[in-house]
Short mmCIF file of C-alpha atoms in Angstrom, two decimals:
data_model
loop_
_atom_site.label_atom_id
_atom_site.label_comp_id
_atom_site.label_asym_id
_atom_site.label_seq_id
_atom_site.Cartn_x
_atom_site.Cartn_y
_atom_site.Cartn_z
CA MET A 9 89.82 96.55 109.13
CA ALA A 10 90.74 96.32 112.82
CA PRO A 11 87.97 96.61 115.41
CA HIS A 12 87.61 99.93 117.18
CA LEU A 13 88.54 99.97 120.84
CA ASP A 14 87.23 103.01 122.70
CA GLU A 15 90.16 104.45 124.68
CA ALA A 16 87.94 107.09 126.31
CA LEU A 17 85.74 104.33 127.71
CA LEU A 18 88.76 102.57 129.21
CA ASP A 19 89.57 105.73 131.16
CA ASP A 20 86.04 106.15 132.53
CA PRO A 21 85.67 103.95 135.66
CA ASP A 22 81.92 104.51 135.82
CA GLU A 23 81.45 103.35 132.21
CA LEU A 24 83.67 100.33 132.84
CA GLN A 25 81.62 99.37 135.86
CA GLY A 26 78.38 99.85 133.96
CA LYS A 27 79.42 97.54 131.12
CA ASP A 28 80.99 94.95 133.43
CA SER A 29 77.69 93.43 134.57
CA ARG A 30 79.18 90.72 136.81
CA GLY A 31 82.19 92.59 138.14
CA THR A 32 84.92 90.80 136.22
CA LEU A 33 87.52 93.48 136.95
CA ARG A 34 86.63 93.48 140.62
CA ALA A 35 86.87 89.66 140.74
CA LEU A 36 90.29 89.70 139.07
CA ALA A 37 91.47 92.24 141.64
CA THR A 38 90.70 89.71 144.41
CA ALA A 39 93.28 87.21 143.11
CA GLY A 40 95.67 87.84 146.02
CA ALA A 41 92.82 87.48 148.51
CA GLN A 42 91.82 84.24 146.79
CA VAL A 43 95.24 82.77 147.53
CA ARG A 44 95.05 83.68 151.22
CA GLU A 45 91.48 82.46 151.58
CA ALA A 46 92.27 79.19 149.79
CA LEU A 47 95.20 78.52 152.14
CA HIS A 48 92.85 79.00 155.09
CA LEU A 49 90.15 76.79 153.56
CA GLY A 50 92.72 74.10 152.82
CA ARG A 51 93.84 74.00 156.43
CA GLU A 52 90.22 73.83 157.58
CA ALA A 53 89.64 70.89 155.22
CA GLY A 54 92.59 68.99 156.69
CA ILE A 55 94.80 69.12 153.61
CA GLU A 56 97.81 68.26 155.78
CA ARG A 57 96.45 64.69 155.89
CA LEU A 58 97.94 64.23 152.41
CA ALA A 59 101.39 64.07 153.97
CA ASP A 60 100.24 61.30 156.31
CA GLN A 61 99.07 59.19 153.35
CA GLY A 62 102.58 59.01 151.94
CA ARG A 63 103.74 59.76 148.43
CA PRO A 64 101.45 58.34 145.72
CA ARG A 65 102.66 56.29 142.78
CA SER A 66 101.29 58.93 140.39
CA VAL A 67 99.06 61.99 140.31
CA LEU A 68 96.27 62.56 137.81
CA VAL A 69 94.55 65.97 137.57
CA ALA A 70 91.05 66.33 136.13
CA ALA A 71 89.94 69.83 135.10
CA ILE A 72 88.14 71.35 132.13
CA GLY A 73 87.25 74.75 130.72
CA GLY A 74 88.40 77.70 132.80
CA SER A 75 89.76 75.28 135.39
CA SER A 76 92.04 73.42 132.97
CA ILE A 77 94.98 75.73 133.65
CA VAL A 78 95.18 74.16 137.13
CA ALA A 79 96.33 70.91 135.56
CA GLU A 80 98.72 72.73 133.21
CA VAL A 81 100.33 74.65 136.08
CA LEU A 82 100.76 71.54 138.21
CA GLU A 83 102.39 69.70 135.30
CA LEU A 84 104.65 72.70 134.63
CA LEU A 85 105.85 73.13 138.20
CA ALA A 86 106.15 69.43 139.04
CA GLU A 87 107.95 68.31 135.89
CA PRO A 88 111.50 69.47 136.76
CA GLY A 89 111.76 67.61 140.06
CA SER A 90 108.70 65.53 140.87
CA PRO A 91 109.61 61.97 141.91
CA VAL A 92 106.28 60.71 140.51
CA PRO A 93 104.54 61.34 137.18
CA VAL A 94 101.86 64.04 136.99
CA GLN A 95 99.41 64.15 134.12
CA ALA A 96 96.14 65.80 133.15
CA ARG A 97 92.83 64.19 132.22
CA ARG A 98 89.71 66.08 131.19
CA ASN A 99 87.19 63.27 131.22
CA LEU A 100 86.66 59.53 131.30
CA PRO A 101 87.96 56.99 130.60
CA LEU A 102 90.23 56.94 133.60
CA PRO A 103 93.52 55.22 132.68
CA GLY A 104 93.53 51.56 133.57
CA TRP A 105 96.59 51.89 135.80
CA VAL A 106 94.88 54.24 138.29
CA GLY A 107 94.26 52.42 141.56
CA PRO A 108 94.69 52.54 145.35
CA MET A 109 98.31 53.69 145.12
CA ASP A 110 97.50 56.80 143.09
CA LEU A 111 96.15 60.27 143.84
CA VAL A 112 93.44 61.82 141.69
CA VAL A 113 92.90 65.59 141.89
CA ALA A 114 89.59 66.87 140.51
CA VAL A 115 88.82 70.59 140.20
CA SER A 116 85.49 72.22 139.37
CA LEU A 117 84.41 75.59 140.75
CA SER A 118 80.76 74.56 140.78
CA GLY A 119 81.54 70.97 141.71
CA ARG A 120 79.23 69.87 138.90
CA ALA A 121 81.41 69.80 135.78
CA PRO A 122 80.71 66.38 134.21
CA GLY A 123 84.32 65.49 133.36
CA PRO A 124 86.03 66.04 136.74
CA LEU A 125 82.97 64.69 138.57
CA ALA A 126 83.00 61.45 136.54
CA VAL A 127 86.77 61.04 136.96
CA ALA A 128 86.51 61.53 140.73
CA ALA A 129 83.65 59.03 141.01
CA GLU A 130 85.52 56.38 139.03
CA ALA A 131 88.73 57.01 140.99
CA ALA A 132 86.80 56.58 144.25
CA ARG A 133 85.32 53.30 142.98
CA ARG A 134 88.87 52.03 142.32
CA GLY A 135 90.08 53.06 145.76
CA ALA A 136 92.39 55.90 144.66
CA SER A 137 93.06 58.79 147.03
CA LEU A 138 91.08 61.94 146.25
CA LEU A 139 91.83 65.64 146.56
CA THR A 140 89.05 67.80 145.14
CA VAL A 141 88.36 71.53 144.96
CA GLY A 142 84.89 72.94 144.39
CA ALA A 143 81.71 74.20 145.98
CA ASP A 144 80.95 72.64 149.35
CA ASP A 145 77.34 71.77 148.53
CA SER A 146 78.10 69.93 145.31
CA PRO A 147 78.15 66.40 143.91
CA LEU A 148 81.95 66.56 143.74
CA ALA A 149 82.16 67.29 147.46
CA GLU A 150 79.78 64.41 148.19
CA VAL A 151 81.83 61.93 146.12
CA THR A 152 84.97 62.92 148.02
CA ARG A 153 83.37 62.69 151.45
CA ARG A 154 82.05 59.22 150.72
CA ALA A 155 85.53 58.15 149.62
CA ARG A 156 87.06 59.74 152.74
CA GLY A 157 89.13 62.03 150.58
CA ILE A 158 89.94 65.69 151.10
CA HIS A 159 87.61 68.31 149.66
CA VAL A 160 88.53 72.00 149.78
CA GLY A 161 85.67 74.44 149.38
CA THR A 162 85.80 77.60 147.27
CA GLY A 163 84.27 80.13 149.64
CA ARG A 164 81.58 82.61 148.72
CA GLY A 165 81.15 84.88 145.74
CA ARG A 166 83.14 82.77 143.27
CA THR A 167 80.90 82.56 140.21
CA SER A 168 83.29 82.17 137.26
CA SER A 169 86.22 79.80 136.85
CA ARG A 170 87.94 82.41 134.68
CA THR A 171 88.12 84.87 137.57
CA SER A 172 88.62 82.29 140.33
CA LEU A 173 91.83 80.64 139.16
CA TRP A 174 93.72 81.13 142.41
CA THR A 175 90.82 79.82 144.48
CA MET A 176 91.14 76.53 142.62
CA LEU A 177 94.89 76.41 142.06
CA THR A 178 96.18 77.29 145.54
CA PRO A 179 94.94 74.15 147.38
CA VAL A 180 96.32 71.94 144.60
CA LEU A 181 99.75 73.56 144.86
CA ALA A 182 99.67 73.35 148.64
CA GLY A 183 98.81 69.65 148.46
CA ALA A 184 101.54 68.97 145.90
CA ASP A 185 104.04 70.72 148.16
CA LEU A 186 103.04 68.49 151.09
CA LEU A 187 103.70 65.45 148.91
CA GLY A 188 107.11 66.76 147.81
CA LEU A 189 106.10 67.05 144.15
CA LEU A 190 107.09 70.73 143.89
CA ASP A 191 108.26 73.63 146.02
CA ALA A 192 105.24 75.75 147.01
CA PRO A 193 105.23 76.23 150.79
CA ASP A 194 103.02 78.83 152.43
CA SER A 195 105.82 81.41 152.12
CA VAL A 196 105.90 81.04 148.33
CA LEU A 197 102.12 81.13 148.04
CA THR A 198 102.05 84.23 150.24
CA ALA A 199 104.55 85.80 147.83
CA VAL A 200 102.15 84.92 145.00
CA ALA A 201 99.35 86.72 146.84
CA ASP A 202 101.55 89.77 147.35
CA ARG A 203 102.54 89.87 143.67
CA LEU A 204 98.89 89.58 142.61
CA ASP A 205 98.00 92.46 144.94
CA GLU A 206 100.74 94.58 143.35
CA ARG A 207 99.46 93.83 139.86
CA ALA A 208 95.85 94.55 140.86
CA GLU A 209 96.92 97.98 142.09
CA GLU A 210 98.99 98.69 138.98
CA LEU A 211 96.25 97.54 136.57
CA ARG A 212 93.25 99.00 138.44
CA PRO A 213 90.39 100.57 136.42
CA THR A 214 91.09 104.07 137.79
CA SER A 215 94.63 104.01 136.39
CA GLU A 216 94.61 105.88 133.07
CA SER A 217 95.54 104.07 129.90
CA PHE A 218 98.83 105.91 129.30
CA VAL A 219 100.24 104.49 132.57
CA ASN A 220 98.24 101.25 132.83
CA PRO A 221 100.15 98.41 131.11
CA ALA A 222 97.05 96.22 130.66
CA LYS A 223 95.03 99.02 129.03
CA LEU A 224 97.96 99.90 126.77
CA LEU A 225 98.35 96.27 125.75
CA ALA A 226 94.61 95.96 125.07
CA LEU A 227 94.75 99.02 122.79
CA GLN A 228 97.74 97.59 120.90
CA LEU A 229 96.34 94.08 120.54
CA ALA A 230 92.97 95.35 119.31
CA GLU A 231 94.65 96.87 116.26
CA THR A 232 96.16 93.54 115.19
CA VAL A 233 95.48 89.92 114.39
CA PRO A 234 97.09 88.60 117.58
CA VAL A 235 99.37 85.62 118.06
CA VAL A 236 100.68 84.80 121.55
CA LEU A 237 104.03 83.14 122.12
CA GLY A 238 105.72 82.07 125.35
CA ASP A 239 109.51 82.00 125.48
CA GLY A 240 109.61 78.70 127.39
CA PRO A 241 107.45 76.32 129.42
CA LEU A 242 106.30 78.95 131.93
CA GLY A 243 105.54 81.43 129.17
CA GLY A 244 103.81 78.64 127.24
CA VAL A 245 101.30 78.06 130.06
CA ALA A 246 100.75 81.81 130.26
CA ALA A 247 100.29 81.96 126.48
CA ALA A 248 97.62 79.27 126.66
CA ARG A 249 95.87 81.29 129.37
CA ALA A 250 96.13 84.44 127.23
CA SER A 251 94.64 82.67 124.22
CA SER A 252 91.78 81.32 126.31
CA MET A 253 91.02 84.67 127.96
CA LEU A 254 91.21 86.62 124.69
CA ALA A 255 88.80 84.19 123.04
CA ARG A 256 86.35 83.69 125.89
CA THR A 257 86.44 87.18 127.43
CA ALA A 258 87.35 89.54 124.56
CA ARG A 259 85.96 87.31 121.75
CA MET A 260 89.28 87.71 119.97
CA PRO A 261 90.78 84.52 118.45
CA ALA A 262 94.48 84.29 119.22
CA PRO A 263 96.63 81.25 118.32
CA PHE A 264 99.36 80.51 120.84
CA GLY A 265 102.59 78.58 121.06
CA GLU A 266 105.72 77.98 123.10
CA LEU A 267 109.35 78.29 122.15
CA PRO A 268 111.32 76.49 120.93
CA ASP A 269 108.79 74.06 119.43
CA ALA A 270 106.43 76.67 117.98
CA ALA A 271 109.12 78.87 116.44
CA SER A 272 108.75 77.71 112.83
CA GLY A 273 104.96 77.57 112.97
CA ILE A 274 104.67 81.12 114.28
CA VAL A 275 107.41 82.53 112.05
CA ALA A 276 105.71 81.01 108.98
CA CYS A 277 102.78 83.36 109.66
CA PHE A 278 105.12 86.27 108.96
CA ASP A 279 104.93 85.33 105.27
CA GLY A 280 101.15 85.52 105.23
CA PRO A 281 98.63 88.17 104.22
CA TYR A 282 98.83 90.11 107.50
CA THR A 283 102.40 91.36 107.00
CA HIS A 284 104.13 93.34 104.25
CA ARG A 285 105.89 90.17 103.09
CA GLY A 286 102.62 88.51 102.25
CA GLY A 287 102.24 89.92 98.76
CA PRO A 288 99.48 92.11 97.36
CA ARG A 289 96.28 92.51 99.34
CA PRO A 290 93.45 95.01 99.34
CA GLY A 291 94.71 98.40 100.41
CA THR A 292 98.36 97.35 100.56
CA TYR A 293 99.44 99.30 97.51
CA ASP A 294 98.47 102.52 95.88
CA GLU A 295 97.88 101.50 92.28
CA ARG A 296 97.22 104.35 89.89
CA ARG A 297 98.39 105.43 86.47
CA ILE A 298 100.33 108.69 86.28
CA ARG A 299 102.62 110.39 83.81
CA LEU A 300 106.25 109.39 84.34
CA GLY A 301 107.46 112.94 84.50
CA ASP A 302 104.89 114.15 86.98
CA ILE A 303 106.57 112.98 90.22
CA ASP A 304 109.80 111.68 91.63
CA THR A 305 109.63 107.91 91.16
CA SER A 306 112.62 107.03 93.36
CA GLY A 307 111.65 104.36 95.87
CA TRP A 308 108.77 103.10 93.76
CA GLU A 309 108.65 99.59 92.40
CA PRO A 310 107.96 99.44 88.62
CA HIS A 311 105.16 97.05 87.84
CA HIS A 312 104.89 97.40 84.07
CA PHE A 313 104.84 99.97 81.28
CA ASP A 314 101.91 100.52 78.98
CA GLU A 315 103.26 101.57 75.55
CA PRO A 316 103.07 103.87 73.79
CA GLU A 317 101.62 106.19 76.42
CA GLY A 318 104.60 105.80 78.73
CA GLU A 319 102.56 105.30 81.89
CA LEU A 320 103.84 103.50 84.96
CA MET A 321 101.76 101.33 87.29
CA GLU A 322 103.22 102.37 90.64
CA ARG A 323 103.15 100.16 93.71
CA ARG A 324 104.66 101.61 96.83
CA ARG A 325 104.73 99.84 100.15
CA SER A 326 104.13 101.85 103.27
CA PRO A 327 106.75 101.39 106.00
CA ASP A 328 103.93 100.71 108.49
CA GLY A 329 103.38 96.99 107.98
CA GLY A 330 102.41 97.38 104.32
CA ARG A 331 99.56 99.81 104.91
CA ASP A 332 98.91 102.26 102.11
CA ILE A 333 98.55 105.93 102.98
CA PHE A 334 96.70 106.56 99.70
CA ALA A 335 94.23 103.68 100.05
CA ASP A 336 90.59 104.61 99.51
CA PRO A 337 88.38 102.34 101.68
CA PHE A 338 85.50 102.74 99.21
CA LEU A 339 87.45 101.95 96.03
CA ASP A 340 90.15 99.64 97.39
CA GLY A 341 88.22 97.93 100.17
CA PRO A 342 89.15 97.94 103.86
CA THR A 343 92.72 97.24 104.81
CA LEU A 344 93.56 94.10 106.75
CA PRO A 345 94.85 94.60 110.28
CA PRO A 346 98.54 93.72 110.75
CA LEU A 347 99.74 90.61 112.52
CA GLY A 348 100.55 91.25 116.18
CA LEU A 349 102.98 89.11 118.17
CA LEU A 350 102.57 89.14 121.95
CA MET A 351 105.72 87.64 123.44
CA LEU A 352 105.44 86.52 127.07
CA ARG A 353 108.97 86.39 128.47
CA ASP A 354 110.19 84.88 131.69
CA ALA A 355 112.34 86.85 134.12
CA PRO A 356 116.06 86.75 133.24
CA ALA A 357 117.90 83.77 134.69
CA ASP A 358 120.13 84.76 137.60
CA PRO A 359 122.81 83.67 137.08
CA PRO A 360 122.49 83.00 133.35
CA THR A 361 122.89 79.42 132.22
CA ARG A 362 123.87 77.95 128.87
CA GLU A 363 120.25 76.96 128.30
CA SER A 364 118.89 80.40 129.22
CA VAL A 365 121.37 82.13 126.90
CA GLN A 366 120.33 79.86 124.01
CA ALA A 367 116.64 80.45 124.77
CA ASP A 368 117.13 84.23 124.86
CA ALA A 369 118.96 84.10 121.54
CA LEU A 370 116.06 82.22 119.92
CA THR A 371 113.52 84.65 121.35
CA GLU A 372 115.48 87.66 120.08
CA ALA A 373 115.79 86.03 116.65
CA VAL A 374 112.02 85.52 116.47
CA LEU A 375 111.36 89.12 117.54
CA THR A 376 113.84 90.52 115.01
CA THR A 377 112.34 88.44 112.22
CA ALA A 378 108.88 89.63 113.21
CA GLN A 379 109.84 93.29 113.23
CA GLU A 380 111.54 93.02 109.84
CA ALA A 381 108.37 91.47 108.43
CA GLY A 382 106.22 94.35 109.66
CA VAL A 383 104.66 92.45 112.55
CA ARG A 384 103.67 94.57 115.53
CA VAL A 385 105.65 93.20 118.45
CA MET A 386 104.55 93.49 122.08
CA GLU A 387 106.57 92.08 124.97
CA VAL A 388 105.57 91.33 128.55
CA ARG A 389 108.35 90.38 130.95
CA ALA A 390 107.65 88.60 134.25
CA GLY A 391 109.21 89.94 137.41
CA PRO A 392 111.66 87.94 139.55
CA GLY A 393 110.59 85.30 142.05
CA ALA A 394 109.74 81.64 142.34
CA PRO A 395 108.26 80.07 139.19
CA VAL A 396 104.66 80.32 140.39
CA VAL A 397 105.23 83.97 141.37
CA ARG A 398 106.52 84.74 137.89
CA LEU A 399 103.57 82.91 136.37
CA ALA A 400 101.21 85.00 138.51
CA ASP A 401 102.75 88.12 136.92
CA HIS A 402 101.82 86.94 133.43
CA VAL A 403 98.39 85.64 134.37
CA ALA A 404 97.41 88.93 136.00
CA MET A 405 98.52 90.89 132.94
CA VAL A 406 96.72 88.78 130.36
CA ASP A 407 93.56 88.49 132.47
CA PHE A 408 93.23 92.26 132.92
CA THR A 409 94.22 92.90 129.29
CA ALA A 410 91.53 90.58 127.90
CA THR A 411 88.92 92.16 130.15
CA TYR A 412 89.85 95.72 129.18
CA MET A 413 89.80 94.70 125.53
CA ALA A 414 86.28 93.32 125.88
CA LEU A 415 85.03 96.44 127.63
CA GLY A 416 86.74 98.78 125.15
CA LEU A 417 85.07 96.90 122.30
CA GLY A 418 81.69 97.42 123.96
CA LEU A 419 81.37 93.79 125.11
CA ASP A 420 80.36 92.45 128.49
CA PRO A 421 83.36 90.30 129.51
CA SER A 422 81.25 87.81 131.45
CA VAL A 423 78.17 87.40 129.24
CA SER A 424 78.24 85.81 125.78
CA PRO A 425 74.86 85.41 124.02
CA HIS A 426 76.25 82.73 121.73
CA VAL A 427 77.63 80.69 124.63
CA ALA A 428 74.24 80.99 126.30
CA ASP A 429 72.56 79.80 123.08
CA LEU A 430 74.92 76.83 122.87
CA ARG A 431 74.14 75.83 126.44
CA ASP A 432 70.43 76.07 125.75
CA ARG A 433 70.77 73.84 122.68
CA THR A 434 72.92 71.25 124.39
CA GLY A 435 71.42 71.38 127.88
CA GLY A 436 74.84 72.29 129.28
#
């Protein structure tokens, strides 16, 4: 049985605010402002000094938890044209090749995350250049200052890495642009801020669910067992973000993947118990004995005859993903929710290329296969713009969707008792 998401609650701004104890929705709405503030803080920190240091031999990015997407985005955007390798590292050991010719980027909103802090300290000991992002009054900032690196602060009021992505990501992108690793000048990052402002307005809490795409998507996803799929590398990073936000914010597990590599793994799920191709399951069929002459049996699948009484065991699939309109939840047990496929699609290539046409064909084939199997398909398409602008489109949508889902399920998006228990038990 699918969880119940309260649509009336989603359309009540006062109720949303009351359940959102730490202002998650409000924090997400500041994403555009985060970009602008981070650009200012980067300039104050002297980030332009990176260009004076010359291009490094390699770049290593250390980030964990809610900050880990920073490393994923940098790898994504740098890969097509970066003249030096860029790779992610969550914790020690630092690779043996890292030395004075390399740049290590460490990101931690609090400046106290053990992994990035340890990586930065070891990189400083080896004489590597440092670019760090985190709280000003933190151990991470102190390590960087001692190593004469560049530390960019995070400003005030940033309490969660999940809602402060652009505070952490913007200085890293600006630094990578200065080094010629990717194309993210101030004009592009300003376009990111503008796009995030547009999405914040469109997805605001006072916008009713029938016109708010994030609320609509939350309602649809809550009725399914969700799987998230990106239609390429950009969509893959967004899918990873969606999976993380659904799990951590909405407490909804959601496997994710990226086309083309994940096609077979995701499509194999269409044969499982959450679609009408998955075979019998509780509530899937109406199974009852009736006299053969009592009703029209066209469209029913004969199971077997019991002689000599001439009774037929009837098993009829519902067209709605295998759900049975006659199912009795007390006698047959609760029905399983259907599989839901959230497809995150990039903006159409302009002009189309051979590769983009092939990628679109694969995506359409996956969607068609899903629909034929009774999977509930949901699509989100990024708007046009530079790659990081298009990524911002997806990130805003999945972040707001996960938060609305949590609130509609009666959960506080920023407070998890079990996470708090785990921290108490581990001293984290």
